[in-house]
Amino acid sequence: MNTTQNTVRIGVWPTLIYRDGPAALKFLTEGLGFTVAASYPGEAEGSIAHAELLWPHGGGVMVSSVDRHAEPNEFDRFVDQAQGIYLVHDDPDSLYPQAIAAGAKVLREMRDEDFGSRNFSVTDFEGNAWSVGTYAGEAP
């Protein structure tokens, strides 16, 4: 019997640098439903050098904390720049209260858009915007 293993290769990884890496992992897993695929500690106690979180509907994000190295590097400046990420989800209504319970602040209430999506937007504890909706894009 010949078996073939299917491997999915994710080609885009939004990357976020947080001041509090462990809090970011907690929010992203408990609040939004990501799963941690890998997480490696940084040099400072409790810091995250690199973490990969998978989105259950495909794709993922990479997360690290600013204190991961003894010396700052060129990417650390992004910690002060809020980012925005859109997540495709079949049932955003089920995720909305979960995000709020995890400490998300509402940026845009749950609503139906004229282009057919049902979505909401929240910010995490460091100001990054997370939009969740049913619109999956036009790309095949």
PDB file of N, CA and C in Angstrom, residues 85-131:
ATOM      1  N   ILE A  85      -5.533  42.763  11.586  1.00  0.00           N
ATOM      2  CA  ILE A  85      -5.572  41.465  10.928  1.00  0.00           C
ATOM      3  C   ILE A  85      -7.025  41.035  10.797  1.00  0.00           C
ATOM      4  N   TYR A  86      -7.373  40.476   9.636  1.00  0.00           N
ATOM      5  CA  TYR A  86      -8.717  39.961   9.375  1.00  0.00           C
ATOM      6  C   TYR A  86      -8.674  38.446   9.412  1.00  0.00           C
ATOM      7  N   LEU A  87      -9.638  37.851  10.124  1.00  0.00           N
ATOM      8  CA  LEU A  87      -9.736  36.399  10.258  1.00  0.00           C
ATOM      9  C   LEU A  87     -11.059  35.919   9.662  1.00  0.00           C
ATOM     10  N   VAL A  88     -10.998  34.934   8.785  1.00  0.00           N
ATOM     11  CA  VAL A  88     -12.198  34.346   8.214  1.00  0.00           C
ATOM     12  C   VAL A  88     -12.727  33.297   9.201  1.00  0.00           C
ATOM     13  N   HIS A  89     -14.027  33.367   9.474  1.00  0.00           N
ATOM     14  CA  HIS A  89     -14.646  32.436  10.414  1.00  0.00           C
ATOM     15  C   HIS A  89     -16.075  32.167   9.949  1.00  0.00           C
ATOM     16  N   ASP A  90     -16.507  30.906   9.972  1.00  0.00           N
ATOM     17  CA  ASP A  90     -17.849  30.542   9.517  1.00  0.00           C
ATOM     18  C   ASP A  90     -18.945  31.045  10.451  1.00  0.00           C
ATOM     19  N   ASP A  91     -18.624  31.226  11.734  1.00  0.00           N
ATOM     20  CA  ASP A  91     -19.628  31.609  12.719  1.00  0.00           C
ATOM     21  C   ASP A  91     -19.069  32.669  13.673  1.00  0.00           C
ATOM     22  N   PRO A  92     -18.887  33.910  13.177  1.00  0.00           N
ATOM     23  CA  PRO A  92     -18.323  34.939  14.047  1.00  0.00           C
ATOM     24  C   PRO A  92     -19.187  35.242  15.268  1.00  0.00           C
ATOM     25  N   ASP A  93     -20.488  34.973  15.179  1.00  0.00           N
ATOM     26  CA  ASP A  93     -21.364  35.203  16.329  1.00  0.00           C
ATOM     27  C   ASP A  93     -20.935  34.370  17.539  1.00  0.00           C
ATOM     28  N   SER A  94     -20.432  33.174  17.300  1.00  0.00           N
ATOM     29  CA  SER A  94     -19.992  32.321  18.403  1.00  0.00           C
ATOM     30  C   SER A  94     -18.667  32.800  19.004  1.00  0.00           C
ATOM     31  N   LEU A  95     -17.854  33.450  18.197  1.00  0.00           N
ATOM     32  CA  LEU A  95     -16.540  33.903  18.658  1.00  0.00           C
ATOM     33  C   LEU A  95     -16.594  35.264  19.350  1.00  0.00           C
ATOM     34  N   TYR A  96     -17.560  36.070  18.998  1.00  0.00           N
ATOM     35  CA  TYR A  96     -17.676  37.439  19.532  1.00  0.00           C
ATOM     36  C   TYR A  96     -17.693  37.474  21.063  1.00  0.00           C
ATOM     37  N   PRO A  97     -18.580  36.744  21.757  1.00  0.00           N
ATOM     38  CA  PRO A  97     -18.573  36.810  23.221  1.00  0.00           C
ATOM     39  C   PRO A  97     -17.299  36.238  23.840  1.00  0.00           C
ATOM     40  N   GLN A  98     -16.700  35.289  23.175  1.00  0.00           N
ATOM     41  CA  GLN A  98     -15.445  34.700  23.647  1.00  0.00           C
ATOM     42  C   GLN A  98     -14.333  35.743  23.640  1.00  0.00           C
ATOM     43  N   ALA A  99     -14.256  36.526  22.580  1.00  0.00           N
ATOM     44  CA  ALA A  99     -13.244  37.583  22.475  1.00  0.00           C
ATOM     45  C   ALA A  99     -13.457  38.643  23.547  1.00  0.00           C
ATOM     46  N   ILE A 100     -14.704  39.035  23.761  1.00  0.00           N
ATOM     47  CA  ILE A 100     -15.027  40.046  24.769  1.00  0.00           C
ATOM     48  C   ILE A 100     -14.665  39.520  26.160  1.00  0.00           C
ATOM     49  N   ALA A 101     -14.993  38.264  26.443  1.00  0.00           N
ATOM     50  CA  ALA A 101     -14.695  37.661  27.742  1.00  0.00           C
ATOM     51  C   ALA A 101     -13.193  37.604  28.001  1.00  0.00           C
ATOM     52  N   ALA A 102     -12.398  37.530  26.929  1.00  0.00           N
ATOM     53  CA  ALA A 102     -10.936  37.475  27.066  1.00  0.00           C
ATOM     54  C   ALA A 102     -10.313  38.861  27.176  1.00  0.00           C
ATOM     55  N   GLY A 103     -11.134  39.909  27.189  1.00  0.00           N
ATOM     56  CA  GLY A 103     -10.624  41.258  27.389  1.00  0.00           C
ATOM     57  C   GLY A 103     -10.555  42.136  26.158  1.00  0.00           C
ATOM     58  N   ALA A 104     -11.062  41.664  25.029  1.00  0.00           N
ATOM     59  CA  ALA A 104     -11.045  42.482  23.813  1.00  0.00           C
ATOM     60  C   ALA A 104     -11.961  43.691  23.997  1.00  0.00           C
ATOM     61  N   LYS A 105     -11.552  44.803  23.397  1.00  0.00           N
ATOM     62  CA  LYS A 105     -12.387  46.007  23.389  1.00  0.00           C
ATOM     63  C   LYS A 105     -13.048  46.113  22.016  1.00  0.00           C
ATOM     64  N   VAL A 106     -14.329  46.388  22.025  1.00  0.00           N
ATOM     65  CA  VAL A 106     -15.091  46.433  20.776  1.00  0.00           C
ATOM     66  C   VAL A 106     -14.694  47.662  19.962  1.00  0.00           C
ATOM     67  N   LEU A 107     -14.295  47.422  18.749  1.00  0.00           N
ATOM     68  CA  LEU A 107     -13.996  48.480  17.794  1.00  0.00           C
ATOM     69  C   LEU A 107     -15.208  48.682  16.878  1.00  0.00           C
ATOM     70  N   ARG A 108     -15.784  47.564  16.448  1.00  0.00           N
ATOM     71  CA  ARG A 108     -16.986  47.575  15.601  1.00  0.00           C
ATOM     72  C   ARG A 108     -17.869  46.403  16.056  1.00  0.00           C
ATOM     73  N   GLU A 109     -19.092  46.729  16.437  1.00  0.00           N
ATOM     74  CA  GLU A 109     -20.051  45.709  16.869  1.00  0.00           C
ATOM     75  C   GLU A 109     -20.312  44.699  15.749  1.00  0.00           C
ATOM     76  N   MET A 110     -20.811  43.527  16.127  1.00  0.00           N
ATOM     77  CA  MET A 110     -21.216  42.523  15.144  1.00  0.00           C
ATOM     78  C   MET A 110     -22.244  43.152  14.209  1.00  0.00           C
ATOM     79  N   ARG A 111     -22.054  42.942  12.905  1.00  0.00           N
ATOM     80  CA  ARG A 111     -23.007  43.493  11.942  1.00  0.00           C
ATOM     81  C   ARG A 111     -22.914  42.760  10.617  1.00  0.00           C
ATOM     82  N   ASP A 112     -23.969  42.937   9.830  1.00  0.00           N
ATOM     83  CA  ASP A 112     -24.017  42.404   8.465  1.00  0.00           C
ATOM     84  C   ASP A 112     -23.598  43.520   7.517  1.00  0.00           C
ATOM     85  N   GLU A 113     -22.661  43.207   6.640  1.00  0.00           N
ATOM     86  CA  GLU A 113     -22.169  44.190   5.671  1.00  0.00           C
ATOM     87  C   GLU A 113     -22.934  44.046   4.351  1.00  0.00           C
ATOM     88  N   ASP A 114     -23.009  45.131   3.564  1.00  0.00           N
ATOM     89  CA  ASP A 114     -23.713  45.056   2.286  1.00  0.00           C
ATOM     90  C   ASP A 114     -22.987  44.186   1.266  1.00  0.00           C
ATOM     91  N   PHE A 115     -21.732  43.833   1.517  1.00  0.00           N
ATOM     92  CA  PHE A 115     -21.019  42.948   0.591  1.00  0.00           C
ATOM     93  C   PHE A 115     -21.162  41.481   0.989  1.00  0.00           C
ATOM     94  N   GLY A 116     -22.025  41.198   1.981  1.00  0.00           N
ATOM     95  CA  GLY A 116     -22.368  39.813   2.302  1.00  0.00           C
ATOM     96  C   GLY A 116     -21.679  39.216   3.517  1.00  0.00           C
ATOM     97  N   SER A 117     -20.794  39.932   4.159  1.00  0.00           N
ATOM     98  CA  SER A 117     -20.094  39.379   5.315  1.00  0.00           C
ATOM     99  C   SER A 117     -20.829  39.711   6.608  1.00  0.00           C
ATOM    100  N   ARG A 118     -20.713  38.840   7.559  1.00  0.00           N
ATOM    101  CA  ARG A 118     -21.137  39.119   8.935  1.00  0.00           C
ATOM    102  C   ARG A 118     -19.851  39.196   9.727  1.00  0.00           C
ATOM    103  N   ASN A 119     -19.611  40.311  10.409  1.00  0.00           N
ATOM    104  CA  ASN A 119     -18.323  40.478  11.052  1.00  0.00           C
ATOM    105  C   ASN A 119     -18.359  41.430  12.243  1.00  0.00           C
ATOM    106  N   PHE A 120     -17.255  41.402  12.986  1.00  0.00           N
ATOM    107  CA  PHE A 120     -17.029  42.328  14.091  1.00  0.00           C
ATOM    108  C   PHE A 120     -15.547  42.646  14.134  1.00  0.00           C
ATOM    109  N   SER A 121     -15.197  43.709  14.846  1.00  0.00           N
ATOM    110  CA  SER A 121     -13.791  44.077  15.035  1.00  0.00           C
ATOM    111  C   SER A 121     -13.569  44.429  16.499  1.00  0.00           C
ATOM    112  N   VAL A 122     -12.445  43.954  17.025  1.00  0.00           N
ATOM    113  CA  VAL A 122     -12.057  44.240  18.405  1.00  0.00           C
ATOM    114  C   VAL A 122     -10.582  44.620  18.421  1.00  0.00           C
ATOM    115  N   THR A 123     -10.147  45.203  19.540  1.00  0.00           N
ATOM    116  CA  THR A 123      -8.720  45.422  19.737  1.00  0.00           C
ATOM    117  C   THR A 123      -8.268  44.581  20.911  1.00  0.00           C
ATOM    118  N   ASP A 124      -7.030  44.118  20.823  1.00  0.00           N
ATOM    119  CA  ASP A 124      -6.468  43.368  21.936  1.00  0.00           C
ATOM    120  C   ASP A 124      -5.912  44.339  22.975  1.00  0.00           C
ATOM    121  N   PHE A 125      -5.307  43.830  24.013  1.00  0.00           N
ATOM    122  CA  PHE A 125      -4.830  44.639  25.135  1.00  0.00           C
ATOM    123  C   PHE A 125      -3.675  45.573  24.771  1.00  0.00           C
ATOM    124  N   GLU A 126      -3.072  45.403  23.603  1.00  0.00           N
ATOM    125  CA  GLU A 126      -2.005  46.298  23.160  1.00  0.00           C
ATOM    126  C   GLU A 126      -2.421  47.147  21.965  1.00  0.00           C
ATOM    127  N   GLY A 127      -3.706  47.116  21.611  1.00  0.00           N
ATOM    128  CA  GLY A 127      -4.229  48.000  20.578  1.00  0.00           C
ATOM    129  C   GLY A 127      -4.275  47.449  19.165  1.00  0.00           C
ATOM    130  N   ASN A 128      -3.869  46.209  18.948  1.00  0.00           N
ATOM    131  CA  ASN A 128      -3.962  45.612  17.618  1.00  0.00           C
ATOM    132  C   ASN A 128      -5.419  45.306  17.299  1.00  0.00           C
ATOM    133  N   ALA A 129      -5.821  45.569  16.052  1.00  0.00           N
ATOM    134  CA  ALA A 129      -7.200  45.340  15.632  1.00  0.00           C
ATOM    135  C   ALA A 129      -7.342  43.946  15.036  1.00  0.00           C
ATOM    136  N   TRP A 130      -8.367  43.239  15.486  1.00  0.00           N
ATOM    137  CA  TRP A 130      -8.687  41.905  14.986  1.00  0.00           C
ATOM    138  C   TRP A 130     -10.118  41.943  14.465  1.00  0.00           C
ATOM    139  N   SER A 131     -10.278  41.777  13.159  1.00  0.00           N
ATOM    140  CA  SER A 131     -11.601  41.719  12.552  1.00  0.00           C
ATOM    141  C   SER A 131     -11.892  40.270  12.207  1.00  0.00           C
TER     142      SER A 131
END
